[in-house]
Structure formats: structure tokens, C-alpha cells
């Protein structure tokens, strides 16, 4: 569908074409998409249920993990069902408003997850450097305020993008070679000058995700200094072990995104479908693997999972 305005024709409906060049393999590609989505839903829902129902897990570390699991569910649900509809039924038609809504939730949730990973690094810093003051510093009240701040930051920074996109005239073709909508991927089909969109997107990236990465790095430098300053080898091993899960999740979250950015910048000869597959890995991998990582490496969660299933039997 198109509308007519002072600038000419503007598309109000777009078609997500999935993974161009691999149309014949769409059914096979949908299998890992489906498995990852089901795993993410079940794993994160189980993690949230265990943390909320087990009083012994009402500690800052686990409450932040609960926030991360909630964000993982939102991120998966905002992308994978649409991708499966494209891969299974070729149902890629999406209105401009729905496209903007989807990218709003994808980008804001991504920033939320980055913020949660930052406060989890802060949590580990307090736990290792100030263990005796841990519970007095990270009170439930402060955790609640931190959670509200994270989500206000993410939604507040992405909200202006809605108006930056709505002002554009989409007079180029309306076929989007992707499985989901994203800001610049949609804006580049406008006939208007999109430099404001580009610079605003860049400023958001620098002031949220890049800043979070820098602060996480500083936190872990301080943590490692404190750990290697411990006299007991057993204490050092225990402290490093408590950080293991978080470090794995950080690498899993930022690693694919960094690799995708580098391939888009320097991999000019890489086929488009590789870029799209990598972009989907950034969305699919963290929600699927986060609960698995914490389930394997966190003894308390392991015990509660085993207790829950043995109790049912």
C-alpha cells in the first residue's frame, strides 16, 4: 500500500523477504530459529519462576538475572515469531507502524540488556570488593530504582526514533532483505535526508552500549585487582568462579554484535545473506544460551532446578 503526499508516493506497507539468496533453504533455516526460540522461552521462564518463588534466591545477583531473563524473552518474542512466519509461510508483509513498533522493542530491549549487564558487573564488584557491605549497599529499594532507571533509559533513548522515522517519505522500493525491521535498515529506503537518523543512532550507540562496555571493563579491572590481591588461593578461585557466568554472558552478548559490525564495515565481499544470518545470531544466541550458562555454572540454580523436578516426581 502507498500514500500520496507532497513529496510523492510513500510506502506504508513493506515486505520482509527473509534471507535473500537462501529462499530454497528457508524451511531448514527455520529449524534452529524454532529450537532457539523454544529454548529461550522455556529456559528464561523457568529461571524467572525459580528466582521469584525461591526466597533464598532473592539476592541482588539473582534479581538482576531475573531482569535479564525477562529482557531475553521480550527480545526473542519481538523477532523470532515474525522470522518464522516469513520462513514457513512467506508472510513477510508488515505495515510501517508495525515495523516501527518491532524495531522500537528490539533496540530498546538490546539497550536494556546492555544496562543490566553493566549493573551485574557492578554487583560483582560490590560482592568481591566490599563483601561485608554487600547487602546494605544493594538493598531491594536500590535494585528496584536501578531496574526502573535501566528501562527508562532504554525506552527514553529509542522513543525519538519513532518520530524520526514517521517524518520520512518512503518512496523507494518496499522490499526489506531481512527477517526483522531495524532503524537504519528501514530509514535507508526513504527519499529524505536521513543524516539526522544516522547521527542520532550513532549517538545512542555511543552513550549507551559503548559506554556500558567501557564501564564493565573498568569494573572488571578493579575486580581482578581485588582478586589477585587476596592472600588465599581458595578465596581467589571462589571469587573468579562467581564472575565466570557473567563474563560468559558478556562475551556472548557483545561478541557477535562486534563481529557483525566489523563484517559490515570491512567485509564488502561477504554475501548479504551472511550479514543477515550474523544479525540473527546476535538476536537468537544470548536469550537461548544465557539460562543454560547460569544453570550450568550457578550451583544454587542447579540445586533449585533439581529440587523442583524431583519434588514433582
PDB file of C-alpha atoms in Angstrom:
ATOM      1  CA  UNK A   1       0.000   0.000   0.000  1.00  0.00           C
ATOM      2  CA  UNK A   2       1.183   3.541  -0.692  1.00  0.00           C
ATOM      3  CA  UNK A   3       0.026   7.019   0.230  1.00  0.00           C
ATOM      4  CA  UNK A   4       0.398  10.233  -1.722  1.00  0.00           C
ATOM      5  CA  UNK A   5       1.840  13.343  -0.101  1.00  0.00           C
ATOM      6  CA  UNK A   6       3.669  16.499  -1.086  1.00  0.00           C
ATOM      7  CA  UNK A   7       6.854  14.513  -1.755  1.00  0.00           C
ATOM      8  CA  UNK A   8       5.138  11.923  -3.956  1.00  0.00           C
ATOM      9  CA  UNK A   9       4.455   8.272  -3.183  1.00  0.00           C
ATOM     10  CA  UNK A  10       5.260   6.929   0.281  1.00  0.00           C
ATOM     11  CA  UNK A  11       5.002   3.238   1.131  1.00  0.00           C
ATOM     12  CA  UNK A  12       3.023   2.329   4.233  1.00  0.00           C
ATOM     13  CA  UNK A  13       3.434  -1.426   3.826  1.00  0.00           C
ATOM     14  CA  UNK A  14       6.737  -3.281   3.495  1.00  0.00           C
ATOM     15  CA  UNK A  15       7.727  -6.847   2.783  1.00  0.00           C
ATOM     16  CA  UNK A  16      10.387  -8.607   4.818  1.00  0.00           C
ATOM     17  CA  UNK A  17      11.897 -11.140   2.431  1.00  0.00           C
ATOM     18  CA  UNK A  18      13.782 -13.206   4.996  1.00  0.00           C
ATOM     19  CA  UNK A  19      17.265 -14.281   3.947  1.00  0.00           C
ATOM     20  CA  UNK A  20      17.771 -13.375   0.258  1.00  0.00           C
ATOM     21  CA  UNK A  21      19.726 -15.904  -1.749  1.00  0.00           C
ATOM     22  CA  UNK A  22      18.707 -18.755   0.546  1.00  0.00           C
ATOM     23  CA  UNK A  23      14.973 -18.869  -0.189  1.00  0.00           C
ATOM     24  CA  UNK A  24      15.074 -22.581  -1.008  1.00  0.00           C
ATOM     25  CA  UNK A  25      16.683 -23.305   2.374  1.00  0.00           C
ATOM     26  CA  UNK A  26      14.190 -21.251   4.392  1.00  0.00           C
ATOM     27  CA  UNK A  27      12.481 -24.342   5.804  1.00  0.00           C
ATOM     28  CA  UNK A  28      15.782 -25.792   7.009  1.00  0.00           C
ATOM     29  CA  UNK A  29      16.928 -22.438   8.393  1.00  0.00           C
ATOM     30  CA  UNK A  30      13.680 -22.201  10.377  1.00  0.00           C
ATOM     31  CA  UNK A  31      14.626 -25.261  12.466  1.00  0.00           C
ATOM     32  CA  UNK A  32      17.410 -23.576  14.516  1.00  0.00           C
ATOM     33  CA  UNK A  33      15.198 -20.460  14.754  1.00  0.00           C
ATOM     34  CA  UNK A  34      12.362 -22.510  16.242  1.00  0.00           C
ATOM     35  CA  UNK A  35      14.609 -24.529  18.582  1.00  0.00           C
ATOM     36  CA  UNK A  36      16.370 -21.408  19.859  1.00  0.00           C
ATOM     37  CA  UNK A  37      13.046 -19.632  20.490  1.00  0.00           C
ATOM     38  CA  UNK A  38      11.505 -22.557  22.386  1.00  0.00           C
ATOM     39  CA  UNK A  39      14.722 -22.989  24.396  1.00  0.00           C
ATOM     40  CA  UNK A  40      14.827 -19.259  25.194  1.00  0.00           C
ATOM     41  CA  UNK A  41      11.172 -19.185  26.290  1.00  0.00           C
ATOM     42  CA  UNK A  42      11.377 -22.319  28.444  1.00  0.00           C
ATOM     43  CA  UNK A  43      14.823 -21.596  29.907  1.00  0.00           C
ATOM     44  CA  UNK A  44      14.197 -17.958  30.790  1.00  0.00           C
ATOM     45  CA  UNK A  45      10.667 -18.605  32.065  1.00  0.00           C
ATOM     46  CA  UNK A  46      11.998 -21.393  34.300  1.00  0.00           C
ATOM     47  CA  UNK A  47      14.769 -19.111  35.573  1.00  0.00           C
ATOM     48  CA  UNK A  48      12.297 -16.319  36.393  1.00  0.00           C
ATOM     49  CA  UNK A  49       9.921 -18.762  38.122  1.00  0.00           C
ATOM     50  CA  UNK A  50      12.695 -20.285  40.271  1.00  0.00           C
ATOM     51  CA  UNK A  51      14.132 -16.910  41.291  1.00  0.00           C
ATOM     52  CA  UNK A  52      10.757 -15.378  42.161  1.00  0.00           C
ATOM     53  CA  UNK A  53       9.419 -18.399  44.090  1.00  0.00           C
ATOM     54  CA  UNK A  54      12.579 -19.367  45.989  1.00  0.00           C
ATOM     55  CA  UNK A  55      13.296 -16.930  48.837  1.00  0.00           C
ATOM     56  CA  UNK A  56      16.945 -17.980  49.104  1.00  0.00           C
ATOM     57  CA  UNK A  57      17.462 -16.567  45.600  1.00  0.00           C
ATOM     58  CA  UNK A  58      16.095 -13.125  46.479  1.00  0.00           C
ATOM     59  CA  UNK A  59      19.602 -11.688  46.329  1.00  0.00           C
ATOM     60  CA  UNK A  60      20.807  -8.827  44.095  1.00  0.00           C
ATOM     61  CA  UNK A  61      22.692 -11.104  41.687  1.00  0.00           C
ATOM     62  CA  UNK A  62      19.638 -13.288  41.045  1.00  0.00           C
ATOM     63  CA  UNK A  63      17.203 -10.375  40.857  1.00  0.00           C
ATOM     64  CA  UNK A  64      19.368  -8.792  38.140  1.00  0.00           C
ATOM     65  CA  UNK A  65      19.466 -12.182  36.405  1.00  0.00           C
ATOM     66  CA  UNK A  66      15.652 -12.231  36.565  1.00  0.00           C
ATOM     67  CA  UNK A  67      15.597  -8.844  34.782  1.00  0.00           C
ATOM     68  CA  UNK A  68      17.984 -10.196  32.136  1.00  0.00           C
ATOM     69  CA  UNK A  69      15.766 -13.234  31.551  1.00  0.00           C
ATOM     70  CA  UNK A  70      12.699 -11.006  31.158  1.00  0.00           C
ATOM     71  CA  UNK A  71      14.540  -8.862  28.603  1.00  0.00           C
ATOM     72  CA  UNK A  72      15.653 -12.035  26.767  1.00  0.00           C
ATOM     73  CA  UNK A  73      12.037 -13.177  26.426  1.00  0.00           C
ATOM     74  CA  UNK A  74      10.979  -9.776  25.039  1.00  0.00           C
ATOM     75  CA  UNK A  75      13.894  -9.697  22.573  1.00  0.00           C
ATOM     76  CA  UNK A  76      13.148 -13.212  21.291  1.00  0.00           C
ATOM     77  CA  UNK A  77       9.418 -12.618  21.030  1.00  0.00           C
ATOM     78  CA  UNK A  78       9.905  -9.338  19.161  1.00  0.00           C
ATOM     79  CA  UNK A  79      11.878 -11.060  16.385  1.00  0.00           C
ATOM     80  CA  UNK A  80      11.583 -14.831  16.088  1.00  0.00           C
ATOM     81  CA  UNK A  81       7.794 -15.293  15.534  1.00  0.00           C
ATOM     82  CA  UNK A  82       7.959 -12.787  12.644  1.00  0.00           C
ATOM     83  CA  UNK A  83      11.009 -14.588  11.223  1.00  0.00           C
ATOM     84  CA  UNK A  84       9.266 -17.980  11.455  1.00  0.00           C
ATOM     85  CA  UNK A  85       6.186 -16.570   9.683  1.00  0.00           C
ATOM     86  CA  UNK A  86       8.474 -15.484   6.832  1.00  0.00           C
ATOM     87  CA  UNK A  87      10.449 -18.733   6.685  1.00  0.00           C
ATOM     88  CA  UNK A  88       7.392 -21.021   6.957  1.00  0.00           C
ATOM     89  CA  UNK A  89       4.566 -19.156   5.226  1.00  0.00           C
ATOM     90  CA  UNK A  90       6.307 -16.351   3.271  1.00  0.00           C
ATOM     91  CA  UNK A  91       4.190 -13.988   5.395  1.00  0.00           C
ATOM     92  CA  UNK A  92       6.599 -11.081   5.318  1.00  0.00           C
ATOM     93  CA  UNK A  93       4.116  -8.252   4.772  1.00  0.00           C
ATOM     94  CA  UNK A  94       4.307  -5.681   7.565  1.00  0.00           C
ATOM     95  CA  UNK A  95       2.829  -2.197   7.940  1.00  0.00           C
ATOM     96  CA  UNK A  96       5.058   0.799   8.602  1.00  0.00           C
ATOM     97  CA  UNK A  97       3.594   1.220  12.103  1.00  0.00           C
ATOM     98  CA  UNK A  98       4.177  -2.454  12.953  1.00  0.00           C
ATOM     99  CA  UNK A  99       7.702  -2.235  11.561  1.00  0.00           C
ATOM    100  CA  UNK A 100       8.470   0.802  13.731  1.00  0.00           C
ATOM    101  CA  UNK A 101       6.913  -0.922  16.765  1.00  0.00           C
ATOM    102  CA  UNK A 102       9.072  -4.003  16.194  1.00  0.00           C
ATOM    103  CA  UNK A 103      12.316  -2.061  15.845  1.00  0.00           C
ATOM    104  CA  UNK A 104      11.400   0.024  18.912  1.00  0.00           C
ATOM    105  CA  UNK A 105      11.194  -3.091  21.084  1.00  0.00           C
ATOM    106  CA  UNK A 106      14.291  -4.694  19.517  1.00  0.00           C
ATOM    107  CA  UNK A 107      16.530  -1.651  20.003  1.00  0.00           C
ATOM    108  CA  UNK A 108      15.180  -0.676  23.437  1.00  0.00           C
ATOM    109  CA  UNK A 109      15.451  -4.240  24.753  1.00  0.00           C
ATOM    110  CA  UNK A 110      19.007  -4.519  23.427  1.00  0.00           C
ATOM    111  CA  UNK A 111      19.946  -1.348  25.336  1.00  0.00           C
ATOM    112  CA  UNK A 112      18.127  -2.687  28.427  1.00  0.00           C
ATOM    113  CA  UNK A 113      20.173  -5.897  28.314  1.00  0.00           C
ATOM    114  CA  UNK A 114      23.374  -3.894  27.982  1.00  0.00           C
ATOM    115  CA  UNK A 115      22.372  -1.841  31.039  1.00  0.00           C
ATOM    116  CA  UNK A 116      21.530  -4.986  33.024  1.00  0.00           C
ATOM    117  CA  UNK A 117      24.927  -6.500  32.199  1.00  0.00           C
ATOM    118  CA  UNK A 118      26.541  -3.275  33.462  1.00  0.00           C
ATOM    119  CA  UNK A 119      24.722  -3.393  36.822  1.00  0.00           C
ATOM    120  CA  UNK A 120      25.554  -7.106  37.112  1.00  0.00           C
ATOM    121  CA  UNK A 121      29.227  -6.143  36.762  1.00  0.00           C
ATOM    122  CA  UNK A 122      28.678  -3.519  39.468  1.00  0.00           C
ATOM    123  CA  UNK A 123      27.030  -6.211  41.605  1.00  0.00           C
ATOM    124  CA  UNK A 124      30.095  -8.474  41.260  1.00  0.00           C
ATOM    125  CA  UNK A 125      32.382  -5.521  42.083  1.00  0.00           C
ATOM    126  CA  UNK A 126      30.495  -4.812  45.331  1.00  0.00           C
ATOM    127  CA  UNK A 127      30.297  -8.518  46.244  1.00  0.00           C
ATOM    128  CA  UNK A 128      34.065  -9.052  45.835  1.00  0.00           C
ATOM    129  CA  UNK A 129      35.497  -5.687  46.916  1.00  0.00           C
ATOM    130  CA  UNK A 130      33.020  -4.902  49.732  1.00  0.00           C
ATOM    131  CA  UNK A 131      31.569  -8.278  50.806  1.00  0.00           C
ATOM    132  CA  UNK A 132      30.603  -7.157  54.320  1.00  0.00           C
ATOM    133  CA  UNK A 133      28.617  -4.197  52.966  1.00  0.00           C
ATOM    134  CA  UNK A 134      27.076  -6.069  50.023  1.00  0.00           C
ATOM    135  CA  UNK A 135      23.512  -6.384  51.340  1.00  0.00           C
ATOM    136  CA  UNK A 136      23.500  -2.913  52.905  1.00  0.00           C
ATOM    137  CA  UNK A 137      24.592  -1.258  49.639  1.00  0.00           C
ATOM    138  CA  UNK A 138      22.434  -3.269  47.217  1.00  0.00           C
ATOM    139  CA  UNK A 139      19.100  -3.089  49.041  1.00  0.00           C
ATOM    140  CA  UNK A 140      15.826  -4.146  47.416  1.00  0.00           C
ATOM    141  CA  UNK A 141      14.868  -0.480  47.166  1.00  0.00           C
ATOM    142  CA  UNK A 142      18.050   0.370  45.256  1.00  0.00           C
ATOM    143  CA  UNK A 143      17.651  -2.659  42.989  1.00  0.00           C
ATOM    144  CA  UNK A 144      14.118  -1.511  42.129  1.00  0.00           C
ATOM    145  CA  UNK A 145      15.343   2.001  41.326  1.00  0.00           C
ATOM    146  CA  UNK A 146      18.174   0.600  39.186  1.00  0.00           C
ATOM    147  CA  UNK A 147      15.682  -1.548  37.256  1.00  0.00           C
ATOM    148  CA  UNK A 148      13.374   1.421  36.600  1.00  0.00           C
ATOM    149  CA  UNK A 149      16.352   3.556  35.518  1.00  0.00           C
ATOM    150  CA  UNK A 150      17.552   0.888  33.066  1.00  0.00           C
ATOM    151  CA  UNK A 151      14.179   0.633  31.345  1.00  0.00           C
ATOM    152  CA  UNK A 152      13.570   4.388  31.347  1.00  0.00           C
ATOM    153  CA  UNK A 153      16.977   4.887  29.735  1.00  0.00           C
ATOM    154  CA  UNK A 154      16.321   2.306  27.030  1.00  0.00           C
ATOM    155  CA  UNK A 155      12.789   3.413  26.163  1.00  0.00           C
ATOM    156  CA  UNK A 156      13.648   7.115  26.514  1.00  0.00           C
ATOM    157  CA  UNK A 157      16.573   6.962  24.099  1.00  0.00           C
ATOM    158  CA  UNK A 158      14.740   4.907  21.456  1.00  0.00           C
ATOM    159  CA  UNK A 159      11.393   6.764  21.653  1.00  0.00           C
ATOM    160  CA  UNK A 160      12.535   9.730  19.435  1.00  0.00           C
ATOM    161  CA  UNK A 161      13.346   7.253  16.650  1.00  0.00           C
ATOM    162  CA  UNK A 162       9.598   6.761  16.168  1.00  0.00           C
ATOM    163  CA  UNK A 163       9.215  10.418  15.145  1.00  0.00           C
ATOM    164  CA  UNK A 164      12.458  10.425  13.144  1.00  0.00           C
ATOM    165  CA  UNK A 165      11.067   7.573  11.037  1.00  0.00           C
ATOM    166  CA  UNK A 166       7.479   8.829  10.806  1.00  0.00           C
ATOM    167  CA  UNK A 167       8.675  12.102   9.237  1.00  0.00           C
ATOM    168  CA  UNK A 168      10.289  10.235   6.316  1.00  0.00           C
ATOM    169  CA  UNK A 169       8.825   9.586   2.870  1.00  0.00           C
ATOM    170  CA  UNK A 170       9.464   6.003   1.805  1.00  0.00           C
ATOM    171  CA  UNK A 171       9.352   6.380  -1.960  1.00  0.00           C
ATOM    172  CA  UNK A 172      11.978   3.770  -2.829  1.00  0.00           C
ATOM    173  CA  UNK A 173      11.096   0.072  -3.103  1.00  0.00           C
ATOM    174  CA  UNK A 174       9.387  -1.546  -0.127  1.00  0.00           C
ATOM    175  CA  UNK A 175      11.216  -4.889  -0.043  1.00  0.00           C
ATOM    176  CA  UNK A 176      13.424  -5.262   3.059  1.00  0.00           C
ATOM    177  CA  UNK A 177      16.040  -8.052   2.767  1.00  0.00           C
ATOM    178  CA  UNK A 178      15.867  -9.107   6.412  1.00  0.00           C
ATOM    179  CA  UNK A 179      13.840 -11.133   8.911  1.00  0.00           C
ATOM    180  CA  UNK A 180      13.048  -8.119  11.130  1.00  0.00           C
ATOM    181  CA  UNK A 181      12.911  -4.322  10.993  1.00  0.00           C
ATOM    182  CA  UNK A 182      15.705  -2.131  12.308  1.00  0.00           C
ATOM    183  CA  UNK A 183      16.238   1.631  12.380  1.00  0.00           C
ATOM    184  CA  UNK A 184      18.757   2.418   9.630  1.00  0.00           C
ATOM    185  CA  UNK A 185      17.689  -0.648   7.633  1.00  0.00           C
ATOM    186  CA  UNK A 186      14.258   0.980   7.280  1.00  0.00           C
ATOM    187  CA  UNK A 187      15.401   4.611   7.049  1.00  0.00           C
ATOM    188  CA  UNK A 188      17.626   3.955   4.030  1.00  0.00           C
ATOM    189  CA  UNK A 189      14.525   3.347   1.884  1.00  0.00           C
ATOM    190  CA  UNK A 190      13.426   6.964   2.417  1.00  0.00           C
ATOM    191  CA  UNK A 191      13.965   9.644  -0.192  1.00  0.00           C
ATOM    192  CA  UNK A 192      14.619  12.259   2.507  1.00  0.00           C
ATOM    193  CA  UNK A 193      17.938  13.193   4.031  1.00  0.00           C
ATOM    194  CA  UNK A 194      18.494  10.635   6.826  1.00  0.00           C
ATOM    195  CA  UNK A 195      21.643  12.159   8.325  1.00  0.00           C
ATOM    196  CA  UNK A 196      19.678  13.058  11.482  1.00  0.00           C
ATOM    197  CA  UNK A 197      18.664   9.387  11.842  1.00  0.00           C
ATOM    198  CA  UNK A 198      22.240   8.205  11.307  1.00  0.00           C
ATOM    199  CA  UNK A 199      23.786  10.642  13.779  1.00  0.00           C
ATOM    200  CA  UNK A 200      21.076  10.073  16.387  1.00  0.00           C
ATOM    201  CA  UNK A 201      21.525   6.302  16.072  1.00  0.00           C
ATOM    202  CA  UNK A 202      25.285   6.728  16.423  1.00  0.00           C
ATOM    203  CA  UNK A 203      24.914   8.957  19.490  1.00  0.00           C
ATOM    204  CA  UNK A 204      22.602   6.402  21.142  1.00  0.00           C
ATOM    205  CA  UNK A 205      25.101   3.614  20.472  1.00  0.00           C
ATOM    206  CA  UNK A 206      27.987   5.615  21.950  1.00  0.00           C
ATOM    207  CA  UNK A 207      26.093   6.914  25.005  1.00  0.00           C
ATOM    208  CA  UNK A 208      24.561   3.563  25.967  1.00  0.00           C
ATOM    209  CA  UNK A 209      26.156   0.355  24.657  1.00  0.00           C
ATOM    210  CA  UNK A 210      29.725   1.657  24.147  1.00  0.00           C
ATOM    211  CA  UNK A 211      29.650   3.480  27.495  1.00  0.00           C
ATOM    212  CA  UNK A 212      28.328   0.316  29.180  1.00  0.00           C
ATOM    213  CA  UNK A 213      31.178  -1.753  27.687  1.00  0.00           C
ATOM    214  CA  UNK A 214      33.764   0.754  28.943  1.00  0.00           C
ATOM    215  CA  UNK A 215      32.281   0.778  32.461  1.00  0.00           C
ATOM    216  CA  UNK A 216      32.080  -3.042  32.512  1.00  0.00           C
ATOM    217  CA  UNK A 217      35.750  -3.169  31.514  1.00  0.00           C
ATOM    218  CA  UNK A 218      36.681  -0.741  34.322  1.00  0.00           C
ATOM    219  CA  UNK A 219      34.608  -2.803  36.811  1.00  0.00           C
ATOM    220  CA  UNK A 220      36.435  -5.998  35.912  1.00  0.00           C
ATOM    221  CA  UNK A 221      39.845  -4.339  36.073  1.00  0.00           C
ATOM    222  CA  UNK A 222      39.007  -3.316  39.661  1.00  0.00           C
ATOM    223  CA  UNK A 223      37.573  -6.778  40.391  1.00  0.00           C
ATOM    224  CA  UNK A 224      40.691  -8.556  39.100  1.00  0.00           C
ATOM    225  CA  UNK A 225      42.952  -6.215  41.080  1.00  0.00           C
ATOM    226  CA  UNK A 226      40.978  -7.086  44.219  1.00  0.00           C
ATOM    227  CA  UNK A 227      41.006 -10.841  43.445  1.00  0.00           C
ATOM    228  CA  UNK A 228      44.744 -11.080  42.813  1.00  0.00           C
ATOM    229  CA  UNK A 229      45.332  -9.071  45.963  1.00  0.00           C
ATOM    230  CA  UNK A 230      43.732 -11.840  48.060  1.00  0.00           C
ATOM    231  CA  UNK A 231      46.125 -13.924  50.138  1.00  0.00           C
ATOM    232  CA  UNK A 232      44.149 -17.166  49.943  1.00  0.00           C
ATOM    233  CA  UNK A 233      44.232 -19.151  46.701  1.00  0.00           C
ATOM    234  CA  UNK A 234      40.886 -20.732  47.584  1.00  0.00           C
ATOM    235  CA  UNK A 235      39.324 -17.271  48.008  1.00  0.00           C
ATOM    236  CA  UNK A 236      40.737 -16.193  44.633  1.00  0.00           C
ATOM    237  CA  UNK A 237      39.312 -19.287  42.936  1.00  0.00           C
ATOM    238  CA  UNK A 238      35.905 -18.783  44.543  1.00  0.00           C
ATOM    239  CA  UNK A 239      35.802 -15.091  43.553  1.00  0.00           C
ATOM    240  CA  UNK A 240      36.788 -15.861  39.948  1.00  0.00           C
ATOM    241  CA  UNK A 241      34.163 -18.601  39.795  1.00  0.00           C
ATOM    242  CA  UNK A 242      31.390 -16.187  40.833  1.00  0.00           C
ATOM    243  CA  UNK A 243      32.326 -13.956  37.873  1.00  0.00           C
ATOM    244  CA  UNK A 244      32.568 -16.798  35.345  1.00  0.00           C
ATOM    245  CA  UNK A 245      28.906 -16.905  34.317  1.00  0.00           C
ATOM    246  CA  UNK A 246      28.698 -13.138  33.930  1.00  0.00           C
ATOM    247  CA  UNK A 247      31.857 -12.979  31.792  1.00  0.00           C
ATOM    248  CA  UNK A 248      30.485 -15.730  29.503  1.00  0.00           C
ATOM    249  CA  UNK A 249      27.195 -13.836  29.085  1.00  0.00           C
ATOM    250  CA  UNK A 250      29.042 -10.563  28.372  1.00  0.00           C
ATOM    251  CA  UNK A 251      31.124 -12.220  25.617  1.00  0.00           C
ATOM    252  CA  UNK A 252      28.009 -13.883  24.210  1.00  0.00           C
ATOM    253  CA  UNK A 253      26.078 -10.599  24.162  1.00  0.00           C
ATOM    254  CA  UNK A 254      28.696  -8.168  22.828  1.00  0.00           C
ATOM    255  CA  UNK A 255      30.873 -10.610  20.833  1.00  0.00           C
ATOM    256  CA  UNK A 256      28.505 -11.411  17.923  1.00  0.00           C
ATOM    257  CA  UNK A 257      27.467  -7.736  17.713  1.00  0.00           C
ATOM    258  CA  UNK A 258      31.088  -6.610  17.428  1.00  0.00           C
ATOM    259  CA  UNK A 259      31.831  -9.290  14.837  1.00  0.00           C
ATOM    260  CA  UNK A 260      28.745  -8.312  12.814  1.00  0.00           C
ATOM    261  CA  UNK A 261      29.745  -4.628  12.914  1.00  0.00           C
ATOM    262  CA  UNK A 262      33.257  -5.467  11.686  1.00  0.00           C
ATOM    263  CA  UNK A 263      31.993  -7.650   8.846  1.00  0.00           C
ATOM    264  CA  UNK A 264      29.562  -4.936   7.720  1.00  0.00           C
ATOM    265  CA  UNK A 265      32.343  -2.336   7.817  1.00  0.00           C
ATOM    266  CA  UNK A 266      35.185  -4.302   6.240  1.00  0.00           C
ATOM    267  CA  UNK A 267      33.583  -7.389   4.670  1.00  0.00           C
ATOM    268  CA  UNK A 268      32.460  -5.746   1.455  1.00  0.00           C
ATOM    269  CA  UNK A 269      32.729  -9.009  -0.485  1.00  0.00           C
ATOM    270  CA  UNK A 270      30.768 -11.058   2.052  1.00  0.00           C
ATOM    271  CA  UNK A 271      27.357 -12.112   0.594  1.00  0.00           C
ATOM    272  CA  UNK A 272      24.312 -10.233   2.030  1.00  0.00           C
ATOM    273  CA  UNK A 273      22.778 -13.413   3.432  1.00  0.00           C
ATOM    274  CA  UNK A 274      25.839 -13.894   5.674  1.00  0.00           C
ATOM    275  CA  UNK A 275      25.314 -10.426   7.181  1.00  0.00           C
ATOM    276  CA  UNK A 276      21.640 -11.228   7.823  1.00  0.00           C
ATOM    277  CA  UNK A 277      22.442 -14.608   9.386  1.00  0.00           C
ATOM    278  CA  UNK A 278      25.026 -12.951  11.669  1.00  0.00           C
ATOM    279  CA  UNK A 279      22.488 -10.281  12.674  1.00  0.00           C
ATOM    280  CA  UNK A 280      20.067 -13.052  13.627  1.00  0.00           C
ATOM    281  CA  UNK A 281      22.746 -14.828  15.667  1.00  0.00           C
ATOM    282  CA  UNK A 282      23.064 -11.613  17.730  1.00  0.00           C
ATOM    283  CA  UNK A 283      19.341 -11.853  18.494  1.00  0.00           C
ATOM    284  CA  UNK A 284      18.998 -15.637  18.861  1.00  0.00           C
ATOM    285  CA  UNK A 285      22.110 -16.736  20.753  1.00  0.00           C
ATOM    286  CA  UNK A 286      22.025 -14.711  24.022  1.00  0.00           C
ATOM    287  CA  UNK A 287      18.378 -15.451  25.000  1.00  0.00           C
ATOM    288  CA  UNK A 288      18.869 -19.153  24.252  1.00  0.00           C
ATOM    289  CA  UNK A 289      22.241 -19.626  25.972  1.00  0.00           C
ATOM    290  CA  UNK A 290      22.006 -17.253  28.966  1.00  0.00           C
ATOM    291  CA  UNK A 291      19.784 -19.547  31.102  1.00  0.00           C
ATOM    292  CA  UNK A 292      21.914 -22.547  30.105  1.00  0.00           C
ATOM    293  CA  UNK A 293      25.137 -20.785  31.167  1.00  0.00           C
ATOM    294  CA  UNK A 294      23.707 -19.696  34.513  1.00  0.00           C
ATOM    295  CA  UNK A 295      22.086 -23.085  35.028  1.00  0.00           C
ATOM    296  CA  UNK A 296      25.389 -24.907  34.499  1.00  0.00           C
ATOM    297  CA  UNK A 297      27.700 -22.522  36.369  1.00  0.00           C
ATOM    298  CA  UNK A 298      25.472 -21.431  39.286  1.00  0.00           C
ATOM    299  CA  UNK A 299      25.173 -24.071  41.992  1.00  0.00           C
ATOM    300  CA  UNK A 300      22.132 -22.545  43.732  1.00  0.00           C
ATOM    301  CA  UNK A 301      20.122 -22.508  40.495  1.00  0.00           C
ATOM    302  CA  UNK A 302      21.209 -26.088  39.717  1.00  0.00           C
ATOM    303  CA  UNK A 303      20.005 -27.224  43.140  1.00  0.00           C
ATOM    304  CA  UNK A 304      16.634 -25.485  42.759  1.00  0.00           C
ATOM    305  CA  UNK A 305      16.046 -26.963  39.279  1.00  0.00           C
ATOM    306  CA  UNK A 306      16.874 -30.471  40.527  1.00  0.00           C
ATOM    307  CA  UNK A 307      14.720 -29.943  43.633  1.00  0.00           C
ATOM    308  CA  UNK A 308      11.771 -28.733  41.562  1.00  0.00           C
ATOM    309  CA  UNK A 309      11.783 -31.739  39.220  1.00  0.00           C
ATOM    310  CA  UNK A 310      12.485 -34.342  41.907  1.00  0.00           C
ATOM    311  CA  UNK A 311       9.709 -32.833  44.030  1.00  0.00           C
ATOM    312  CA  UNK A 312       7.254 -33.269  41.162  1.00  0.00           C
ATOM    313  CA  UNK A 313       8.241 -36.924  40.796  1.00  0.00           C
TER     314      UNK A 313
END
